[in-house]
Structure formats: structure tokens, C-alpha cells
mmCIF file of C-alpha atoms in Angstrom:
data_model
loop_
_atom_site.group_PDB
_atom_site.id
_atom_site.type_symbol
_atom_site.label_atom_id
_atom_site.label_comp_id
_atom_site.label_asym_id
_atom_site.label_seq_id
_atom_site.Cartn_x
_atom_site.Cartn_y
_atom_site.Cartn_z
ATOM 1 C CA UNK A 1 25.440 14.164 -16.596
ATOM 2 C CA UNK A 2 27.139 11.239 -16.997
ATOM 3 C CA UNK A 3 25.871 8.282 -19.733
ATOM 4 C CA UNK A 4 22.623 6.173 -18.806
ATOM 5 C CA UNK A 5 23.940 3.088 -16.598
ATOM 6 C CA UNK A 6 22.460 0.004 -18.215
ATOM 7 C CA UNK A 7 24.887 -2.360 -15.681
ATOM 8 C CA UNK A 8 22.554 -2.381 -13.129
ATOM 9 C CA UNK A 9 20.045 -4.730 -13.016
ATOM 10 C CA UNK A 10 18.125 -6.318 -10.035
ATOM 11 C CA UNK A 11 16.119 -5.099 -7.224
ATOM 12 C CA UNK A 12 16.151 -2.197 -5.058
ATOM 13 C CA UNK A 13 13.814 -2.524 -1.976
ATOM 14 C CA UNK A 14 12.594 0.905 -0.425
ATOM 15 C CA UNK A 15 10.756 1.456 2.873
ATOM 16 C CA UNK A 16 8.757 4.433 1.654
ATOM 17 C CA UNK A 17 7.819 6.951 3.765
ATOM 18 C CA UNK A 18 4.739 8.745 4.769
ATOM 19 C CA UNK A 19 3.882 11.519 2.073
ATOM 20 C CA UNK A 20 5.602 10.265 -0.451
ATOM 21 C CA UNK A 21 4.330 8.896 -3.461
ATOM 22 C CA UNK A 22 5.183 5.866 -5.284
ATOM 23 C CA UNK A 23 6.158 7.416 -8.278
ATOM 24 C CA UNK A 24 8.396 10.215 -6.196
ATOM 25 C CA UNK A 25 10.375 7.354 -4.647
ATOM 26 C CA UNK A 26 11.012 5.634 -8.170
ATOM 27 C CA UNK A 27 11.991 9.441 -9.441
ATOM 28 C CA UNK A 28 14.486 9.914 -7.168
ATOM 29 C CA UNK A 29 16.213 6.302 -7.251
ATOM 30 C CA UNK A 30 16.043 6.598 -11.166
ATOM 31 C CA UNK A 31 17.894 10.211 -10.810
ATOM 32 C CA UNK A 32 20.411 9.055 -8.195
ATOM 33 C CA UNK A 33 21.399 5.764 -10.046
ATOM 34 C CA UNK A 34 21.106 7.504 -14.019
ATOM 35 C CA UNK A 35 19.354 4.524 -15.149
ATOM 36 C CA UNK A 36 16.606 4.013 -17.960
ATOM 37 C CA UNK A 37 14.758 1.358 -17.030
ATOM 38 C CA UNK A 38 12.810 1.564 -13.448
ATOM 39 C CA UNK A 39 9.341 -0.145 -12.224
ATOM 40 C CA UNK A 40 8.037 -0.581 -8.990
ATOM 41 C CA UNK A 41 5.801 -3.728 -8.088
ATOM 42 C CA UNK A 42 2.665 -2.466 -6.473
ATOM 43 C CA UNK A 43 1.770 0.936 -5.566
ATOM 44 C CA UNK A 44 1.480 2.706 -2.029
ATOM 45 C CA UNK A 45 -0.581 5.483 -1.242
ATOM 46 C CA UNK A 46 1.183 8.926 0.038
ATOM 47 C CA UNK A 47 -0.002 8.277 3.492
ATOM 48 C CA UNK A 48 0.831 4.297 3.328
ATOM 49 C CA UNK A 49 4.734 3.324 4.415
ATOM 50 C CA UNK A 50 6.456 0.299 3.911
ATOM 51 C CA UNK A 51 7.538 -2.293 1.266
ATOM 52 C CA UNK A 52 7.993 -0.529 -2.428
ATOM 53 C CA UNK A 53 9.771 -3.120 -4.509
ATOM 54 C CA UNK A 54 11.732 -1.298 -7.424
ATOM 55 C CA UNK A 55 12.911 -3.346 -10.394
ATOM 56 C CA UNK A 56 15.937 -1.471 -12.216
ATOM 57 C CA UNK A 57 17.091 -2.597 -15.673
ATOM 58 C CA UNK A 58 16.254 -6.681 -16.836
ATOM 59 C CA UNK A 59 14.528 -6.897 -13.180
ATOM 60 C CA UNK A 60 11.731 -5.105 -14.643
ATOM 61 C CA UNK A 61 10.796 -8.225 -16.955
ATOM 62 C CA UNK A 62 9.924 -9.769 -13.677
ATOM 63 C CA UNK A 63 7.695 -7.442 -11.895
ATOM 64 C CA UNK A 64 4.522 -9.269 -12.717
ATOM 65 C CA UNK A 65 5.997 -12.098 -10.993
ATOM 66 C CA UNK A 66 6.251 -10.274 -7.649
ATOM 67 C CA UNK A 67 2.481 -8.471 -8.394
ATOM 68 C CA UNK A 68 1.037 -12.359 -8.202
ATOM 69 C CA UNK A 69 3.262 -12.211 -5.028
ATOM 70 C CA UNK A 70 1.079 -12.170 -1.230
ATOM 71 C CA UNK A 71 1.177 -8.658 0.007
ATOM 72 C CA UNK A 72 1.142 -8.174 3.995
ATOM 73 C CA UNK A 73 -0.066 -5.167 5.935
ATOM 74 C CA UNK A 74 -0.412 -3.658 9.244
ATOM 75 C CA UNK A 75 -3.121 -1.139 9.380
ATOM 76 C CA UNK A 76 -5.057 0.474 12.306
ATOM 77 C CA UNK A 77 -9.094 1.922 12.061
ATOM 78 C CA UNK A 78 -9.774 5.000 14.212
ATOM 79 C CA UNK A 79 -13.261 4.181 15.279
ATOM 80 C CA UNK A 80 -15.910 7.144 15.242
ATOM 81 C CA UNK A 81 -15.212 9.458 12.118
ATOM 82 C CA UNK A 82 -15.800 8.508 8.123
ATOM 83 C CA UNK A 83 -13.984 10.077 5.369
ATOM 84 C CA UNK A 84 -14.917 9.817 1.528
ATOM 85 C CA UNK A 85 -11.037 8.873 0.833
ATOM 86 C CA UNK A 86 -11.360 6.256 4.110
ATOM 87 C CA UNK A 87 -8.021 7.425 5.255
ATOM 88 C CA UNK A 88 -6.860 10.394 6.944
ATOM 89 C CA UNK A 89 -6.744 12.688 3.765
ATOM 90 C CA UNK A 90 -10.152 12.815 2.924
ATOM 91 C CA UNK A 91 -13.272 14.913 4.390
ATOM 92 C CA UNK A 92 -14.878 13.716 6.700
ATOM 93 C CA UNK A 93 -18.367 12.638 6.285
ATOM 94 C CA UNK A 94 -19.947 11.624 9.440
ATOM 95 C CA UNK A 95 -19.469 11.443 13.218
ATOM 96 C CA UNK A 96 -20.799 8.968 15.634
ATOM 97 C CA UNK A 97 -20.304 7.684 19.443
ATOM 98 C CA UNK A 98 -21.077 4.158 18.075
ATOM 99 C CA UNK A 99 -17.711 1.440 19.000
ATOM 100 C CA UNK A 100 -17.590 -1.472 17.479
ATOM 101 C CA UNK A 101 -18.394 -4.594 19.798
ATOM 102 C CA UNK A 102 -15.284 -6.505 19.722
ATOM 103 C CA UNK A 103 -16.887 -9.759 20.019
ATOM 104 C CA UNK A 104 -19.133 -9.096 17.089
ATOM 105 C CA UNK A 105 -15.562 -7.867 15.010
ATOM 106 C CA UNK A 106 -13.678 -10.943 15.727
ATOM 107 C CA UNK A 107 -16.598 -12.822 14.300
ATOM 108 C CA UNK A 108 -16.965 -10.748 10.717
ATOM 109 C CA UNK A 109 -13.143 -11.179 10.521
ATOM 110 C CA UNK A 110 -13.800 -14.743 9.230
ATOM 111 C CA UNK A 111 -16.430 -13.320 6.243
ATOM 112 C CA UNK A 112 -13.644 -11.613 4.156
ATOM 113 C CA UNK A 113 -11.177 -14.864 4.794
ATOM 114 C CA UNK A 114 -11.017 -15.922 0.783
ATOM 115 C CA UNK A 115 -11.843 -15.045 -2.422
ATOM 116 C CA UNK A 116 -14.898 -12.284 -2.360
ATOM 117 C CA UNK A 117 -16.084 -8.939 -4.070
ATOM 118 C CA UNK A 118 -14.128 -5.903 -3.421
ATOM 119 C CA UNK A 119 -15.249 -2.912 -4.591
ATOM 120 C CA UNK A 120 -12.263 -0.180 -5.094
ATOM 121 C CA UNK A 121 -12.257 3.119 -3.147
ATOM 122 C CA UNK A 122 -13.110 6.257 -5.679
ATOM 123 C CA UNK A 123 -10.169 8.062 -4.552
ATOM 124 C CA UNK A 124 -7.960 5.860 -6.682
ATOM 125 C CA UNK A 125 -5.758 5.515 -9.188
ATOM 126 C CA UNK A 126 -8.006 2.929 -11.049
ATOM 127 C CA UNK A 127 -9.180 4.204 -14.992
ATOM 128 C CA UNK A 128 -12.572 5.515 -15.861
ATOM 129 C CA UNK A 129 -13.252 6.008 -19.335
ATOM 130 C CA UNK A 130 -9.846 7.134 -19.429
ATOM 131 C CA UNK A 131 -9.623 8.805 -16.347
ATOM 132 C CA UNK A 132 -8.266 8.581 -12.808
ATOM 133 C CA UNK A 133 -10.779 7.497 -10.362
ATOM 134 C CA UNK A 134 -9.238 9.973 -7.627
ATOM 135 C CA UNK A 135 -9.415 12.925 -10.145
ATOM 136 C CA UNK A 136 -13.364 12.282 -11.387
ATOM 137 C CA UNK A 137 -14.196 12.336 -7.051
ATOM 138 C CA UNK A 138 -11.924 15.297 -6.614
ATOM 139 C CA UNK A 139 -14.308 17.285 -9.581
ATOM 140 C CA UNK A 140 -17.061 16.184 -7.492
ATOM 141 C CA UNK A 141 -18.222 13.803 -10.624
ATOM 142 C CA UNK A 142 -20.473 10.926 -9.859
ATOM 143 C CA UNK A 143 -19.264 7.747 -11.330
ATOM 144 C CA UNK A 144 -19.527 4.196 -10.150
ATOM 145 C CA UNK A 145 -16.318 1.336 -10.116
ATOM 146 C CA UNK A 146 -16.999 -2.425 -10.924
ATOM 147 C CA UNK A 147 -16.453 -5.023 -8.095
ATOM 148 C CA UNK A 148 -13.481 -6.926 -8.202
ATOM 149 C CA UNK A 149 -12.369 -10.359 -7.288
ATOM 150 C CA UNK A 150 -9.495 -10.024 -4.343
ATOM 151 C CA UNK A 151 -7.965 -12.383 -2.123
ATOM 152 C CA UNK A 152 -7.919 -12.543 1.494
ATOM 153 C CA UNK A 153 -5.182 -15.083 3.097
ATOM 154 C CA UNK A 154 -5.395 -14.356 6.837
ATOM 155 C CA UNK A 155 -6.966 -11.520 8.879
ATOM 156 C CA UNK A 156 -6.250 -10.952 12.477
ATOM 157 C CA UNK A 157 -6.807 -8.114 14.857
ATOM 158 C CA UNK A 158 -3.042 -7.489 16.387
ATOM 159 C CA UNK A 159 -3.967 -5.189 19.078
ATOM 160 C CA UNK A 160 -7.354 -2.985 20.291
ATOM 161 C CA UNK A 161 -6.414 0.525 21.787
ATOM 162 C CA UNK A 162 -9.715 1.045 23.995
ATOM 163 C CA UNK A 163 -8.366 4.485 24.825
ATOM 164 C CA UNK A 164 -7.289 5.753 21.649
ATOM 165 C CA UNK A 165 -10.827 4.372 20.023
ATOM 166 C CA UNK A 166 -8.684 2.226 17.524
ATOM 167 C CA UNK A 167 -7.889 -1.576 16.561
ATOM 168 C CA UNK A 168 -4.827 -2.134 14.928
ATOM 169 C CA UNK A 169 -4.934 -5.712 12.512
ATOM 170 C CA UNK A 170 -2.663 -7.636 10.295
ATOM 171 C CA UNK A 171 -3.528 -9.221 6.857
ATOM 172 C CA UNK A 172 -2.240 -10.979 3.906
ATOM 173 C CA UNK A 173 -3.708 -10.616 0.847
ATOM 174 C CA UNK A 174 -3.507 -11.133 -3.303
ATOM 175 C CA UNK A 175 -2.809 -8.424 -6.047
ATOM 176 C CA UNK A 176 -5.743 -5.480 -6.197
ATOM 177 C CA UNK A 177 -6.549 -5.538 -2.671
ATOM 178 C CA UNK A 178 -7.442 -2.188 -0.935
ATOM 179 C CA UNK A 179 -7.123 -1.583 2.453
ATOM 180 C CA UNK A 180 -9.611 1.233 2.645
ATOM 181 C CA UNK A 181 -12.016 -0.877 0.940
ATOM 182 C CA UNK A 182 -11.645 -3.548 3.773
ATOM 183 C CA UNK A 183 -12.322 -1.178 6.435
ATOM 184 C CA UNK A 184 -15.262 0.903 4.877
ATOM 185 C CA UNK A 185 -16.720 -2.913 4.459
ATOM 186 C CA UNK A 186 -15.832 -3.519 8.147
ATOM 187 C CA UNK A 187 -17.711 -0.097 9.093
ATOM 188 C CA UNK A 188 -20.437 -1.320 7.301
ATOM 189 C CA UNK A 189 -20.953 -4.692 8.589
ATOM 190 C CA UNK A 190 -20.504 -3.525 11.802
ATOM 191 C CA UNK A 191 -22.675 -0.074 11.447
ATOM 192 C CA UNK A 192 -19.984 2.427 12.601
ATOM 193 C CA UNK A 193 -18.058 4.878 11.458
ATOM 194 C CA UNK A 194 -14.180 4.592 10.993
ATOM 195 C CA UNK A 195 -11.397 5.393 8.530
ATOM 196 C CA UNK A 196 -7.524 3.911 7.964
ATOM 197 C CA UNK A 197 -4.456 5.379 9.626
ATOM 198 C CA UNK A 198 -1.105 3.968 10.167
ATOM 199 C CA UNK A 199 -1.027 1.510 6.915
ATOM 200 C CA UNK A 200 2.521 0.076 6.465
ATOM 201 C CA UNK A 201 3.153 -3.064 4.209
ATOM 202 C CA UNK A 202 5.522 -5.176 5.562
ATOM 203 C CA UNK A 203 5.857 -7.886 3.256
ATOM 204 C CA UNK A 204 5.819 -7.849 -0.354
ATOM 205 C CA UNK A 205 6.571 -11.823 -1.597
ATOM 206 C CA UNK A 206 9.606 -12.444 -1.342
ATOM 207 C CA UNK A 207 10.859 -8.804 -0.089
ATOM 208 C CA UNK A 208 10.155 -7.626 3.503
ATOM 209 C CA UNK A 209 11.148 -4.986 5.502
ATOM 210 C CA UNK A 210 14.670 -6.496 6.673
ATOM 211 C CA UNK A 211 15.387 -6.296 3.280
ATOM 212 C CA UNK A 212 14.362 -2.268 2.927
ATOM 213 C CA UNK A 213 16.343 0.806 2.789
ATOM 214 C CA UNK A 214 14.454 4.572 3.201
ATOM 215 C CA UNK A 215 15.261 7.134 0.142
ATOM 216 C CA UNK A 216 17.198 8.959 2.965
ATOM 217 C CA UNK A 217 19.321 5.819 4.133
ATOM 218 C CA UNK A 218 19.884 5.221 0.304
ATOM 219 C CA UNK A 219 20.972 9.018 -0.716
ATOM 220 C CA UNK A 220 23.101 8.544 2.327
ATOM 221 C CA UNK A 221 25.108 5.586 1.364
ATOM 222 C CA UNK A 222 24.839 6.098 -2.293
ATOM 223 C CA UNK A 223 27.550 9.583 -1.651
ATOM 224 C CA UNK A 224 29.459 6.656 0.273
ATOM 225 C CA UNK A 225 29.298 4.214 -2.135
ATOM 226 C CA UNK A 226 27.564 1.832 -0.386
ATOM 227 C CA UNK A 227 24.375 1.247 -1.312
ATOM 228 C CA UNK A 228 24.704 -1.644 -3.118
ATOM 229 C CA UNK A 229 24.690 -3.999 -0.235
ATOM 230 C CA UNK A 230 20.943 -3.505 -0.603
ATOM 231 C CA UNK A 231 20.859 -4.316 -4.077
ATOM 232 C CA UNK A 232 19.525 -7.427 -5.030
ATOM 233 C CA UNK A 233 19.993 -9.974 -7.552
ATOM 234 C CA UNK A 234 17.297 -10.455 -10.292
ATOM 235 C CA UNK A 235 17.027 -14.447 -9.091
#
């Protein structure tokens, strides 16, 4: 193997795809590239796609910066069906016939506008005593997270699939903010069942998707050279 390359420094700006975790996607660039020093800014779930911002080398000094960053998502809710992970991973834990009334939904959307309480799904990678959240809930161990104070820029329903029982919306948010937990709240309020599917971020301040490359584009032109035409600077 050649000698760790400690030239490269700046930002590499994946489009991660479904299945793959964070931490697999930073693997593989760190491999590919020999480098020492890799970070990403803001974790995805396995079944979330989208904007993974990797810092390699002196760019990792300035990850915090992008985590205070606005985060934007597109995510859909499949009306109908709860799971205890409140994606499609999980098991699912009730059934109903009950839709949401769409009049009533575009009216909530204005309660989680702001700064509010947000508590964290327990199928997470937050600590407890120690401990992965996701790991305690997959030993069937009761615990219980904090609430958290999370952001909510905008929030706007994008498009409502009457045959496929699902609304698809769009929101911009702060650092710490779940998805999941916005849409088991939104079950809540509206007393219905539904879970997340199709989550993709599109924007991570100031990266979006034009500027994005999937590990398979990137293993591509890195045997051609010519990957680093989506390597950017640390400013």
C-alpha cells in the first residue's frame, strides 16, 4: 500500500445510497483515497439517501461549521401502518383504515414551524449510559431519551398520493433534527398510524445535491483519475 496521502484536504460530497451506512461510505472513500484524516458532517440512516458531506484532511477542523449548517429533506409518510423504528425497517406495531384529513394536516404543519421539543426515536444512535439507543431497543430494554430543542425553518407538504395512501413533504431544519420523530409527532397529532419511507436530504448548508457524487460514480472516476473535479476546496 502506498504511504498515507496527507495532500488532500477539502471536501468530498457523496449522494449516499439506500442501505448504506454513513460510516460504510466514509470507509470506502478513506480506503480509495489512503488518507488519515476523514469526518462526515451529519449522519444518514441506512435507508435515508442523499447529501453526506465528507471532510478529508484540514477540512475536518471545519465540520462543526457545516453541523450549525440548515439541513433540507424530502421525505414521504405511508399512511396506515406504525413501526417502532418509524421507518420501513422496523416491526410494525399497529394497523388502521384511519387517513389523515388533509385539511386538518396542512393546519398542524404550522405547530412544528420553530424552535420546539423533539424527542429522539429509540432506534438511534444517541448514548445511554454509555450505550447506543438502537442497541438497548434491539435487547428489548426499556429506557427513556430526554427531549431536545430542534429547529424547524419551513415545512410544506410537496405532493399527496391519494392512491398510494402517502404525502410526500419538504423541510428545512437545524442540527439534531429527526425525521422519524416529526412524523410519529404528526401521527400523533393527527391520530393515525404512519411511518417514513423515501427520506433523501437534499441540502446540507452550503453542499447540495448538484454538488454530489455516488460511491459508484466516485470508484468509477477515481480508476480514471478524475474524481477530483468533485473535490472541493476547504473555503
Amino acid at each position: 500500500m502506498d504511504s498515507i496521502n496527507n495532500n488532500l484536504n477539502g471536501w468530498l460530497i457523496i449522494n449516499k445510497d439506500i442501505g448504506m451506512s454513513s460510516r460504510q461510505a466514509v470507509n470506502i472513500v478513506k480506503k480509495t483515497l489512503n488518507v488519515k484524516k476523514i469526518g462526515h458532517a451529519g449522519t444518514l440512516d441506512p435507508l435515508a439517501t442523499g447529501v453526506l458531506a465528507l471532510a478529508i484532511g484540514k477540512a475536518t477542523k471545519s465540520v462543526k461549521y457545516i453541523m450549525d449548517g440548515l439541513k433540507k429533506y424530502n421525505f414521504t409518510i405511508k399512511w396506515g401502518i406504525s413501526t417502532d423504528t418509524q421507518d420501513a425497517e422496523g416491526k410494525v406495531i399497529s394497523k388502521s383504515n384511519k387517513k389523515p384529513d388533509q385539511i386538518i394536516l396542512n393546519s398542524i404543519l404550522k405547530k412544528f414551524i420553530g424552535e420546539n421539543e423533539q424527542i429522539p426515536p429509540k432506534f438511534s444512535a444517541i448514548k445511554v449510559n454509555g450505550k447506543r439507543a438502537y442497541k438497548l431497543s434491539r435487547n428489548g430494554q426499556d429506557f427513556n431519551l430526554k427531549p431536545r430543542i430542534v429547529f424547524l425553518k419551513n415545512f410544506k407538504i410537496i405532493n399527496n398520493n391519494v392512491k398510494k395512501n402517502n404525502t410526500t413533504f419538504e423541510i428545512e431544519c437545524g442540527k439534531g433534527f429527526y425525521v422519524r420523530s416529526l412524523a410519529r409527532d404528526i401521527c400523533k397529532e393527527l391520530g393515525v398510524d404512519g411511518y417514513v419511507v423515501n427520506l433523501k436530504r437534499v441540502k446540507s448548508e452550503p453542499f447540495d445535491l448538484k454538488n454530489s457524487i455516488s460511491i459508484k460514480e466516485f470508484l468509477k472516476l477515481y480508476e480514471k483519475n478524475d474524481w477530483k473535479n468533485f473535490f472541493l476546496p476547504i473555503y
